[in-house]
Every structure is written in structure tokens, then in C-alpha cells.
Amino acid sequence: MLEVPWLAAVASCRRDDGKNADGFAALTPAEARAMQAFAAQIIPSDKALPGADEAGAVHFIDRAFGKPFFADIVPVVRAGLADLDARARALGERDFASLSAGRQVAIMRQVERTPFFLAARMLVVVGTFADSAYGGNKRGAGWTIVGFEHEPTYASPFGWYDAHEEADAKSDA
Amino acid sequence: MTQRTYAEGETVDFVIVGSGAAGGVLAKELATAGFSVVVLEAGPWQQPSQFTHDELAVERENAMLNLAFEPIQTIRGSEAEPARRNAGRALAYRRGVGGSSVHFAANYWRFRPIDFKERSKWGPISGSGFADWPITYAELEPYYTKVDWEIGVSGAPGPFDPPRSRPYPLPPLPNKSSGVLLERGARALGLHAQPSPLAILSKQYDGRSACLACGHCSLYGCEFGAKSSTLATVIPKAVATGTCEVRAESTAFRVETNARGRATGVMYWDREGKERRQRARAVIVAANGAETTRLLLLSATPAFPHGLANSSGNVGRYIMFNGHASTFGRFDHPLNEYKGPVASRTVHDFYDADAKRGFYGGGGIDARFNYQPIGFALGVLPDDVPTWGPEYKRALAEYFTHSVRFYAHITSLPVASNTVTLDHDNKDRWGRPGLCLTYTDHPDDMKAKQWFRDRTEELMHAAGATRVWTQPILPIDGGVHLLGTARMGDHPRESVVDRYHRAHDVPNLFICDGSNFVTSGRGQPTMTIQALAFRAAEHIGRFAKSHEI
Ligand SMILES: Cc1cc2nc3c(=O)[nH]c(=O)nc-3n(C[C@H](O)[C@H](O)[C@H](O)COP(=O)(O)OP(=O)(O)OC[C@H]3O[C@@H](n4cnc5c(N)ncnc54)[C@H](O)[C@@H]3O)c2cc1C
Ligand code: SF4
């Protein structure tokens, strides 16, 4: 699953700007709407913790899309996003993003095994957790989800068990 | 750093190809002994300030690895199969001054007496080239100690340690939660978890900083110089002698030989891609098990039709990577394994092979969870956790800080049909043939992985994990330990170098790196690579002084 050159191209998105008025450079407004809604179902937001939406994963993906390397994959993801909208219209809605969460999830289940889904899901995950210099993981939102403190250095004890090391050794001695 | 430079056309005493774990040590030792030395290093000379914690670039883009510079390597199970592109890290190493010692995890296990004489003790193993080393642990022990003290190794004695002539220079690094849990599991099963010896400073040493537990250790370079890479330790000392030049971005493509069959120097491309020649009285190849193979094979001449130093046909043969097997566990309280060096405790009760198990194989088990967030979110959670949606997210939040992996590092048998060869269909940017890995696990290696996985699973339950999960045992498709492709031995028909690392076929060519391994050891080769390098340097220097080269 971890195709190295594929991700290498994502990494080259760093230090790259050139957005249009809506804040997107490569995604059309419709694609950005669909992608954002899709991302919000991959890693949903809830009261306790942010999700891919707050992390701005769609902005990471927008930059990845601008890379020539994605010549092969961009059409797959674009077609997949258009397909999400088409499925929503068939249900009488304006587009995928306008659907209720439950109906979005139902559509996503239908396409869960497609190359589109696998590629888009991977982009959402990487966009949520990669350094914010790449456009996503805004204010460390992704790191907040997993509980990664992201300091340059740390001091021991690192976790509960090493903080309670002596008690641990005695408890079952 | 300003360093002595040698003019084009100048003949030096030694040219060393590669500045990694072995090359760095050789450079420092030979330069300190007063010889003129040029080190050719294919990759750049990065400063610690250039290292980053950027997971996408480092772990996904492989920014520091050979793989970022080169077309993807190919792999096949046997010569009969077509080679396919390998998307993973088939033959992976760091290309740059300091080599793979810069970004490694720094676990520094010594070999034990058994590792050098195991063929005699165990007997032959069919389908393998299992053999004794021509040297013993006792012969190498002073050099292990030299590694401890010269580069800085932290640790404490354990119940099964081989004899040592001097204590560790530095106490162990702080225990981690993973280490406390491994100790707990080991105690419950009557086993022993001992502090992991690490080539990382637990205290200030030799003018370098102690480890600051930045947590970006394996695959990353240390920004503080606390990891005892050759970049941080012996290379600055080699340069400080004033007789050693480390020439970065210089890619060797041929060892030159004359009509008398002696090496005369090395041809390389400089950073502009211009062909250059470095003449030397003796050549030392220390480019690791993959690249040493390529360089020797590319140095074929009519007198050496199958590649330089390859009259035995064993250059590129017997590659060994060390097997791995593991079990994951989740615990009630946070471990935060992403902080600190990779591992702090190791179980060595299963080091020795045991005929009662029904197969050959031994290893050690450490505890770690060396994942950064992307790697974790893409591929570590138990199989029954969905890959998206609220349950996925809950698992992301619950597992990252609370999980650990008990990780077994295991022997790999040397098998003649497991090879690194030139891939003429897959050239690099210089037009140099790429590398093809042909590899099938020996049946005993597969059994050993299964057996060790069961041990890690028992340990995980014994440690009290509330959720335990494993991944399937897979065949090896590459790795970061590149061992065995220029094996050492007394007989020129069976080995590539003699016990002093001199090529049997070329009197002034030496090969010294992971390629010389006769057997794989239990999974942390670099301490032994460096002990061999200190020992080789002493003998090579002695030969040079007595005109025996
Ligand atoms: C992520 C990771 C973690 C690891 N963790 C551990 C660990 O915990 N414990 C352990 O014991 N080992 C570990 N290793 C393995 C360890 O890094 C290697 O065993 C060791 O560095 C090999 O030493 P070497 O001298 O043989 O080669 P290297 O250190 O690889 O050095 C070879 C050098 O030669 C250079 N070179 C190659 N070809 C040419 C050429 N044609 N011209 C000029 N220069 C060339 C390369 O660029 C490189 O700098 C790890 C490796 C990796 C990748
Ligand atoms: S964990 Fe310690 S030794 Fe490893 S890179 Fe960070 S500071 Fe350096």
C-alpha cells in the first residue's frame, strides 16, 4: 500500500503555493466541496477531538493534485469525486456535500473498494498527520487526535509505566 | 569543517569507498596511524542542523535513503522468476557521510562466542552455506570494547552477556514504558529483560551531548550529536588528523587494477557527474553489502571476468537481512513510545538455537512502538478496526499513545541462491546497472519467525495487554541489514576475503563492511561491523608499515 514514489510526489508539495480566490489551486470548487465532505467522513470531527476537516486535509490534497507526478492518479480521484456528486444527484440532492452524514456514509460504503476510495482515503490520512508545512494538519489538529505532543525533545518519564516503574516491579514481585 | 584536500593525480596510501559504519572507523584509524586517506562517499555531507522531524519527507519519501536517489530496485524469489519492481525498501541504506549509522536505531548488541563457531556446534544445515567464521569472539573482544569507548555505547551487563574486558563507558538510557512492560512480561514467564545496549549517549561524553529523547531516532538523523554515528564520532576525528579527506558526493564506479592484478585506485563521478580517478597504494571497499557487491561486479576486467575479487563466485551471494516477528498490544495507561530512543529493554533468553524446537534459529526480543503518526494511521491498527469513520478515529485516539510492539530480531541463514546481482534493464542516472535481489527464506528461517512470534505473543499477554494483535509472518522482501555478500574465510574458493579482510584475489584490495559476515547474528549487526573495522584497520596498518601490501 505504501507506494514510495507516489508519496514522494506528495512530499514535494512542501514550499509550494499559488492558490486561487477560493483558496484552492488545483481542485475545482466542486471537487474541493466533495473532497472536504469525503475527508470529514474518513476522520470525522466530534465534540472531543478535531477531524480531517479541522486539520484541513483538503488543502494538502489540493497541493498534491498540482503535481505533474499525479498525472495518473488525478483523473481517478477526480472521476471518483464526480461520481460521489452524481450518486447524490440521483438521490435528488444538489451534490455529495449537501447530503446528510448518514447518506454520505451509505454512498461511501458503495465505493469503499474502488481504487478511487483507497487513494483518496490515503491522501486524507496523510494530509491530516503530515507536518502542517504541507498544507494540512492545521495547528497540529491531526496530532491532537492521536495524542502526539510534538515537542522537539522530551524528558523521562515518558509514559505511565515508566513513571510507576518501581511500583510495577514490586506489585508482582 | 576545513579539511586537508589531496590534488587530482596525487597517490594516497588508502582510498576508502564509503563513509558508513565501517568506512568511518577505518578512515579514523588509518589517518590516526599517519597514513594519507581519501574517503569517497556517494551521498552528501549533511550537518546535524539539516536533519528534520518531517515524517512525510523522511519516512515516506525516504529523503535520506539510497531509494530517493535511484530507480526502484527489482526483486524475485528465484532466478527462474521474472524480476519485479520492489515498492518497499528492498536494499535500503542511507547515502551520505556517516552512511546508515546516521539514521539507524543504534541497538548495539555484541555477537557471542557461539555466533562465530555455530556451524561446528550445530552441524550442517541443508540448503544453506552455514559456516564458521575464521575468527573467534575472543579475537574480536578487544575491538568490541574499543567500539564501546571510542564511539560511546550506553548499557549495563545482562545475565547472558558474553565476556567483556571493560565495563560500558556509560550507564543505560532511561527505561521506557515499553521496557517496564517487557520486564513485567518476562518476569511472569521466568525470563529476563535487560537494558538494551545503545550507541546513544546517556550522559555527555567526549564533548558530545547526551540524548534529549527527541523520539525521531530510527530513520532520522540526530540533531544533537547524541547518537554515536560515524558522522558524529570518528569522521570529525579522521578529518582532524590532517591526513584524511572525506570527499562527499563522489560515487565510485570502478576499482582499477593493473596488469599485475593489483588495485591502483578508484574511478568515481564527482558531484557534477565528471569522471575522476583517485590513485592509491591500497583500496578499501566499505560500501555495504549491496553497494560493495555492485562495485566489485562493475570492476570486472579480462583478468577478473566475473568481477573483482570474485574467483569464488561468492560476491553478491549469501545475502542475509535478519528475520523479524512481532506482536502488538494495547494497555490501559499511556506509554507514549514516540518519545525517546527506540527501545530500552531486550529479552535474550532465546539467543541460542535449540534443536528441541525442530529448526535452527535464535534471536532477541525488544519492546518499541517506533511509529510516527502517518505510519501509525496507515498501517498498524488491529485488522478488525475499520479503516475510516468514527470507530477508526476512536482507535487512532486510543492506540497511538497506549500501544507497544514486542519485536523479535532473528537469525537468517546464508543461502547461496539468495543474491544481489546487477540489473542491466534498470539503470541509474549515471547509466550504472541497478540492483536485483533474489531471495527466498530458508525453511528454518520461516519456522524461526513463527516460533518467535509465538514468544512475543506470550510475553504480551504476560505483560497484561488488554488487547493483543499480530500481523502475518511474511517472507523477506528486503531489509536494512545488508550482510554476507563478500564473506570472510580461510579458503579462496569459498570466501571473498581472508580473516584480515584482504581480498583473496587482489593483495592490495580490502573489503570491510557488513558484506563480510559469515552468519547473520541475532539481528543487530552494526556493533560487530564496527568491531571488525577497528580490527581490520589495525591489521591493514600493520601490513602497510611492514610492506606486506
Ligand atoms: C532504519 C534503520 C535502522 C537500523 N537500526 C539498526 C540497529 O538498531 N542496530 C544495528 O546494528 N543496525 C541497524 N541498522 C543497520 C545499520 O545501519 C547497518 O548495519 C550499518 O550501517 C552498515 O554499515 P556498513 O559500513 O556496512 O554500511 P553503511 O553504513 O551503509 O555505509 C556504506 C556507505 O557507502 C556509501 N557508498 C555506497 N556505494 C558507494 C559508491 N559507489 N561510492 C561511494 N560511496 C558509496 C553509502 O552512501 C554509505 O554511506 C539500521 C538500518 C536502518 C536503515
Ligand atoms: S532520541 Fe536521542 S539519540 Fe535519538 S535522535 Fe533523538 S536525541 Fe538523538
PDB file of C-alpha atoms in Angstrom, chain B residues 116-123 130-132:
ATOM      1  CA  PHE B 116      31.466 -17.386  15.270  1.00  0.00           C
ATOM      2  CA  LYS B 117      31.545 -21.166  15.679  1.00  0.00           C
ATOM      3  CA  GLU B 118      27.937 -22.191  15.290  1.00  0.00           C
ATOM      4  CA  ARG B 119      28.420 -24.438  12.281  1.00  0.00           C
ATOM      5  CA  SER B 120      30.825 -26.601  14.301  1.00  0.00           C
ATOM      6  CA  LYS B 121      28.432 -26.765  17.236  1.00  0.00           C
ATOM      7  CA  TRP B 122      25.206 -27.281  15.315  1.00  0.00           C
ATOM      8  CA  GLY B 123      26.371 -29.158  12.215  1.00  0.00           C
ATOM      9  CA  PHE B 130      26.143 -22.272   7.130  1.00  0.00           C
ATOM     10  CA  ALA B 131      29.819 -21.946   8.073  1.00  0.00           C
ATOM     11  CA  ASP B 132      32.108 -20.928  10.924  1.00  0.00           C
TER      12      ASP B 132
END
